[in-house]
Coordinates of C-alpha atoms in Angstrom, one line a residue:
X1 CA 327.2 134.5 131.4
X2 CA 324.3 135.7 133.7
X3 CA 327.1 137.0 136.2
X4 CA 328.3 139.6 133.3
X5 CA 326.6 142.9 133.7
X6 CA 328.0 144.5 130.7
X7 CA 326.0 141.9 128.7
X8 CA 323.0 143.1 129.9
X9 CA 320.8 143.7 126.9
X10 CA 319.4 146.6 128.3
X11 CA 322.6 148.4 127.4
X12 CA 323.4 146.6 124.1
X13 CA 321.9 148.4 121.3
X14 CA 320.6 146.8 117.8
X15 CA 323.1 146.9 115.1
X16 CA 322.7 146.4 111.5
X17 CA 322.6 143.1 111.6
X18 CA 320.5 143.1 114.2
X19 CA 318.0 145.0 112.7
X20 CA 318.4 142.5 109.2
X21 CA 318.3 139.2 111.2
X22 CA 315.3 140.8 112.7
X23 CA 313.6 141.5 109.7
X24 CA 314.8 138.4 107.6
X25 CA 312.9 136.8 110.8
X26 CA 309.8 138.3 110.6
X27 CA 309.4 138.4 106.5
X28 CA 310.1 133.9 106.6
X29 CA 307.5 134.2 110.0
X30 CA 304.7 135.6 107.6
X31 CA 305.1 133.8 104.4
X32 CA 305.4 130.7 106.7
X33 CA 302.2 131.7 108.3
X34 CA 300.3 132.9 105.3
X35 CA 301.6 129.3 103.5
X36 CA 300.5 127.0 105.8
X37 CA 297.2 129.4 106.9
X38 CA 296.1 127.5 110.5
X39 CA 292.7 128.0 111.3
X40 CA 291.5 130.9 113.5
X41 CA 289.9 130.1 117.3
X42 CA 287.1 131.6 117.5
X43 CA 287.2 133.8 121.3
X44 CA 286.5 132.0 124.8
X45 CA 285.4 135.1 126.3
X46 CA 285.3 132.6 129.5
X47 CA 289.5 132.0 129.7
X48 CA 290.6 133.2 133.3
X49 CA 293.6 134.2 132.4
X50 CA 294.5 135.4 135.2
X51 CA 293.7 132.0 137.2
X52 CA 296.5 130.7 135.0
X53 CA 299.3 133.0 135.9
X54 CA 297.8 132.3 139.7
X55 CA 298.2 136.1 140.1
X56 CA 294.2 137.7 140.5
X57 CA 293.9 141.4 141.0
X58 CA 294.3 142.9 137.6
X59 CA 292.4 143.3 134.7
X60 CA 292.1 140.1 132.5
X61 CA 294.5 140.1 129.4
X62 CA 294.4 139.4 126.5
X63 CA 291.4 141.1 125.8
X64 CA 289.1 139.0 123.3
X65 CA 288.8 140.3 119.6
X66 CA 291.6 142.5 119.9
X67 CA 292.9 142.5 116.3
X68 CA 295.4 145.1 117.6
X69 CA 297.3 142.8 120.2
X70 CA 299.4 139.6 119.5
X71 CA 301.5 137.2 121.6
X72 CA 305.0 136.7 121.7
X73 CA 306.5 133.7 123.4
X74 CA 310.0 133.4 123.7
X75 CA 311.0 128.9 123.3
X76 CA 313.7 127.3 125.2
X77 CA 312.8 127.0 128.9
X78 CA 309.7 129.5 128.5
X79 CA 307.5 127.5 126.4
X80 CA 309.6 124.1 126.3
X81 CA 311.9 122.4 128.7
X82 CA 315.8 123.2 127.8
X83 CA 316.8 124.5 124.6
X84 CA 315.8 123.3 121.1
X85 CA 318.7 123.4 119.7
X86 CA 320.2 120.9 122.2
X87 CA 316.8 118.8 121.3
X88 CA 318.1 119.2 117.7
X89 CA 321.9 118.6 117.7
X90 CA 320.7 115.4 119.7
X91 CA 318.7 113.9 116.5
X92 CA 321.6 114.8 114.1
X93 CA 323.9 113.4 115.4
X94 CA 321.3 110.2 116.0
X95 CA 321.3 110.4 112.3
X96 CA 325.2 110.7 111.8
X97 CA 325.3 114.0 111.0
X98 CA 328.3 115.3 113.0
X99 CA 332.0 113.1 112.8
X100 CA 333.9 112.9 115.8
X101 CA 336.7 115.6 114.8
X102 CA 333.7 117.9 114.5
X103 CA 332.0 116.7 117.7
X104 CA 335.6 118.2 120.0
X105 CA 335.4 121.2 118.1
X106 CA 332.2 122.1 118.8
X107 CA 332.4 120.7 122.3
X108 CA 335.8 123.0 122.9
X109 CA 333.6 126.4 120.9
X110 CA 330.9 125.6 123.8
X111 CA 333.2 125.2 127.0
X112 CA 335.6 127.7 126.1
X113 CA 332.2 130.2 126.0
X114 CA 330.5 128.9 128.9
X115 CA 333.8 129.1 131.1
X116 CA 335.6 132.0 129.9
X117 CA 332.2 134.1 129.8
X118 CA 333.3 136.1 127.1
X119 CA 331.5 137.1 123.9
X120 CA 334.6 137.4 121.5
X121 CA 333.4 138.9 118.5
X122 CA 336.5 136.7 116.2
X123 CA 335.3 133.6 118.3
X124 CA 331.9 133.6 118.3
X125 CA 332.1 134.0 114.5
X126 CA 334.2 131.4 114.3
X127 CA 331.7 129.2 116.7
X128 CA 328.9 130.1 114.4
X129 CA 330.4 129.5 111.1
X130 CA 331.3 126.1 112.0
X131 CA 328.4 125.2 113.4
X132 CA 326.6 125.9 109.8
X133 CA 329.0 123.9 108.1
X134 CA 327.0 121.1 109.2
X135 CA 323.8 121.8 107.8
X136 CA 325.6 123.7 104.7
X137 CA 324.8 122.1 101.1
X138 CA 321.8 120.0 102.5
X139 CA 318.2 120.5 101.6
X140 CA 316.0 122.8 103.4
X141 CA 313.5 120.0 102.6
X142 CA 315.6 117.5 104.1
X143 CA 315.8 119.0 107.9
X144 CA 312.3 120.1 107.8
X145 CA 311.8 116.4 107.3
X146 CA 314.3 115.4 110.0
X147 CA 313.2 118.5 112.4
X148 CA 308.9 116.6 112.4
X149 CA 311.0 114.0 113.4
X150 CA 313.1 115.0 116.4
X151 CA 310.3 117.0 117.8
X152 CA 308.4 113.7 118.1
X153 CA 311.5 111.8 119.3
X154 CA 312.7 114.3 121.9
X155 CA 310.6 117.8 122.5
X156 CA 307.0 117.1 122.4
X157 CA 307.0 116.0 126.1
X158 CA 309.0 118.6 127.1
X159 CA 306.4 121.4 126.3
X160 CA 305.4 123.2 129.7
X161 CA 301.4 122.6 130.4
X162 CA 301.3 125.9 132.1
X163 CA 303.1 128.4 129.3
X164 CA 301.0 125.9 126.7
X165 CA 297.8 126.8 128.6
X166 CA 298.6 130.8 128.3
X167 CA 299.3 130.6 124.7
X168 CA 296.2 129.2 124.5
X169 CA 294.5 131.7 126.2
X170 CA 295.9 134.3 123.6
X171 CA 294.2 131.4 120.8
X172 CA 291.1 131.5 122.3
X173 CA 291.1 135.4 122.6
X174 CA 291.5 135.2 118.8
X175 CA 295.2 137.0 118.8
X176 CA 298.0 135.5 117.1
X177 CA 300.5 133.9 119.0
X178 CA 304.1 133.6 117.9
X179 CA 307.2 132.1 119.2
X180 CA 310.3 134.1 119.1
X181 CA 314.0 132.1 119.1
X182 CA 317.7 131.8 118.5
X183 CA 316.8 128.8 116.9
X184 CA 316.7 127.5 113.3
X185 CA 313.6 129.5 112.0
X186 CA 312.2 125.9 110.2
X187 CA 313.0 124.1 113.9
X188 CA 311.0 127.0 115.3
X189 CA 308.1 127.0 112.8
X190 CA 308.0 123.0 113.4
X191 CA 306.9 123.8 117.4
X192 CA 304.4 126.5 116.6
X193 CA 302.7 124.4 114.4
X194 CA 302.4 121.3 116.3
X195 CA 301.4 123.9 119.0
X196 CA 298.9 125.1 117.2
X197 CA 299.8 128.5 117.0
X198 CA 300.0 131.0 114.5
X199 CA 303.9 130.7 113.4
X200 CA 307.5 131.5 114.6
X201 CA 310.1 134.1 114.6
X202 CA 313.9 132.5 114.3
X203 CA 317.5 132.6 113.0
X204 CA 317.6 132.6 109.1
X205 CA 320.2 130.4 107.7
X206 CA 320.7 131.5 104.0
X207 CA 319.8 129.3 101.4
X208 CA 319.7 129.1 97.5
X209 CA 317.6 127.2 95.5
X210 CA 316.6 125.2 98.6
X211 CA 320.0 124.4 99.8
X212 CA 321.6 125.8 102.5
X213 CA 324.5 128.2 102.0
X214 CA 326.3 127.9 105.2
X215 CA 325.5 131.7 106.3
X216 CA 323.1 133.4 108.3
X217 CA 321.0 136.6 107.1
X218 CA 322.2 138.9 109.7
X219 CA 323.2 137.3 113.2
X220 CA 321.2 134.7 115.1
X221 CA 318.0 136.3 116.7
X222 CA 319.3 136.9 119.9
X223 CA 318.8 139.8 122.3
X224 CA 318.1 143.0 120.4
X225 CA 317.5 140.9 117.0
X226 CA 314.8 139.5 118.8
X227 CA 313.2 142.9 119.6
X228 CA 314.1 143.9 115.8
X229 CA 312.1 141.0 114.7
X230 CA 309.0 141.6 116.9
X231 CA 309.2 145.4 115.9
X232 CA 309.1 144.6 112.5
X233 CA 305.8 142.0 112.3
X234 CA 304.4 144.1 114.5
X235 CA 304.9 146.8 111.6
X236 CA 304.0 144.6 109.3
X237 CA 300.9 142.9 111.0
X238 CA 299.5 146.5 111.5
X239 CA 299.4 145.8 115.6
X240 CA 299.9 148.1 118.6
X241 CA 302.8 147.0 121.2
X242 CA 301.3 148.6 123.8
X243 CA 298.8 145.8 123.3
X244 CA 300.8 142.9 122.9
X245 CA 302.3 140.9 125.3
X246 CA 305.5 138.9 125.4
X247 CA 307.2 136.1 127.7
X248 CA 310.4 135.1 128.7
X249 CA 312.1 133.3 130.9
X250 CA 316.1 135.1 130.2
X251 CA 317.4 138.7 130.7
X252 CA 318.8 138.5 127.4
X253 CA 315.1 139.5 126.3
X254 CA 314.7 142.3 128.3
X255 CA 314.5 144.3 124.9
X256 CA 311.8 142.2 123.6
X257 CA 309.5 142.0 126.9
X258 CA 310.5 146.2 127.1
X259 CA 308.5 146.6 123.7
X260 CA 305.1 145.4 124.5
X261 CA 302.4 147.0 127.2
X262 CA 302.3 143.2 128.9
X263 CA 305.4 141.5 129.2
X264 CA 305.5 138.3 131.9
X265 CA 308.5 136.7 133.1
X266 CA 308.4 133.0 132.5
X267 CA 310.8 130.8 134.6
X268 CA 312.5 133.1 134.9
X269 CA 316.4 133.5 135.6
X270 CA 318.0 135.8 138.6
X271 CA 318.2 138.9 136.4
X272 CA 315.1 138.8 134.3
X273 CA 313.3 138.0 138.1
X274 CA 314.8 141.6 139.8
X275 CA 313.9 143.3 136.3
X276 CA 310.8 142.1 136.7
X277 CA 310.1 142.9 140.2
X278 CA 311.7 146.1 139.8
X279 CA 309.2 147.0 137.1
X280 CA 306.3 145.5 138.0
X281 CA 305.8 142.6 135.7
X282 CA 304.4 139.6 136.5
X283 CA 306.0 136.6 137.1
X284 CA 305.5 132.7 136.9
X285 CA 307.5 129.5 137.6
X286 CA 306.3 126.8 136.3
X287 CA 309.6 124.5 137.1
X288 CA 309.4 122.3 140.4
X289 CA 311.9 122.0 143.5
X290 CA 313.5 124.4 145.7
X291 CA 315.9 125.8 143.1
X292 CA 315.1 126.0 139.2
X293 CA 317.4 124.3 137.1
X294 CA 317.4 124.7 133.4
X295 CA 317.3 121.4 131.6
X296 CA 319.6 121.4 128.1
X297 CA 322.2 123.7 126.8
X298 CA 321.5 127.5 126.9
X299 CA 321.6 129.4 123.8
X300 CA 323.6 131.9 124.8
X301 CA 324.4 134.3 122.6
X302 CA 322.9 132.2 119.9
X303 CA 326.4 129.9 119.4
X304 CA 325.6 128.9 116.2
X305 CA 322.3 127.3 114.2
X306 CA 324.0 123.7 115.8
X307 CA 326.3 124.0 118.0
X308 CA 324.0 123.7 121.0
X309 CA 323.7 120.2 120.6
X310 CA 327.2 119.2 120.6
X311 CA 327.4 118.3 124.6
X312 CA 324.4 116.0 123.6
X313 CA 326.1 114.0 121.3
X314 CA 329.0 113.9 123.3
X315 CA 327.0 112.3 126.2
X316 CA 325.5 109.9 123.9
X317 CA 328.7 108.8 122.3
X318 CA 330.6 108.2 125.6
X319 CA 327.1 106.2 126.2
X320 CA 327.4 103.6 123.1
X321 CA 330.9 103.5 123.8

């Protein structure tokens, strides 16, 4: 997908849906937020933050008891190793949640997109609404339950110390930090909270009466969604983007990190690194040996709510076998 230029989010604009997915996103991240109410850090005016991106030179950020500025952190392989989704899939299908004739399907959505490279509107729609026919007609209840779970079982010791420690840094500023995914917006919310931070932006799965429909609101936050959905709790939030700051490690949020004054590039891949460099933003790899490999299925395009943990189960079935 990274080898397809006219992908590049830069030229994609936000579409209607878009613009709903990003707002669905950012009215669940504040009622979320304003439910749960985590308790404020009070500012570390003595976090070198700039010791923690190893960069020195320019003017600390973020700027302590700056109600104006926020944090926006962007979750598989940016703030957590691999993708969250693959995390997820792994523990439903641990809990029988897939059946085996829905296992190849998936598996086929997933290598026919990763191979052929193509986003096909008719088959990515098909991808995404049979991904949510797993989790349609359960409980919300019921996979928040099952998401505390899995994050114990299989992403709490994948959280990156380094990308931790700068979200922190915003914390003990006093600024708001929020994560901003493809994935599930109650997966995501799960993380920020055991994270300690102030809540999540994610993909809205419709629900009624606490059940889940089987349909999204919008499209999954991907690329411009995402920027949609900063846009609009930044709106909402009353806070200035020329402020905030925002970090990635994928090109496919060049239109989020474009909307803030301090965007960073988080392990990042080959095209968000040259956008970077080209524009002067600062960089940092927190991954280890002579070539970065991503760890876990990429959410590319945002597949589907599930669909990203279908080469999980896969490997785990062949392994019982």
């Amino acid at each position: 997908m990274a080898a397809l230029g006219w992908l590049t989010p830069r030229r994609r604009s936000a579409s209607a849906r878009s613009v709903l997915a990003g707002e669905a996103s950012a009215e669940a991240a504040r009622k979320t937020a304003l439910a749960e109410a985590p308790q404020v850090t009070e500012p570390d005016l003595d976090t070198d933050f700039d010791a923690l991106l190893d960069m020195g030179g320019e003017a600390a950020f973020p700027v302590a008891g700056d109600d104006l500025a926020a944090a926006f952190f962007d979750l598989d392989n940016t703030v957590m190793q691999g993708a969250a989704i693959f995390h997820f899939g792994r523990g439903l299908y641990k809990r029988e949640f897939f059946r085996r004739r829905e296992l190849a399907r998936f598996a086929w959505q997933q290598a026919w997109f990763r191979l052929a490279g193509v986003e096909d509107p008719e088959h990515m729609q098909d991808a995404r609404d049979s991904a949510l026919s797993i989790v349609k007609g359960h409980k919300v209840s019921e996979l928040m339950a099952i998401g505390e779970e899995i994050y114990d079982e299989y992403m709490a010791e994948r959280i990156w110390p380094g990308t931790r420690a700068l979200a922190q840094a915003h914390l003990d500023a006093g600024q708001k930090v929020w994560l901003v995914t493809a994935a599930p917006v109650e997966t995501a919310t799960i993380i920020a909270r055991r994270l300690g931070l102030t809540g999540a932006l994610g993909t809205v799965a419709e629900s009624v009466d606490g059940i889940y429909t089987g349909r999204l609101v919008g499209e999954p936050l991907h690329g411009p969604a995402k920027a949609e959905a900063v846009r609009a709790l930044a709106s909402a939030e009353g806070l200035d983007l020329e402020r905030c700051a925002a970090y990635s490690d994928s090109h496919n949020d060049i239109p989020m990190l474009s909307l803030v004054g301090h965007p960073y590039a988080i392990n990042p891949d080959t095209k968000l690194r040259k956008h970077a460099r080209t524009h002067d933003w600062r960089l940092r790899d927190y991954r280890t040996g002579r070539k970065a490999v991503k760890v876990g299925v990429p959410a590319a395009a945002g597949v589907g709510a599930i669909a990203g943990g279908a080469a999980a189960a896969i490997a785990l079935h062949r392994r019982r076998r």
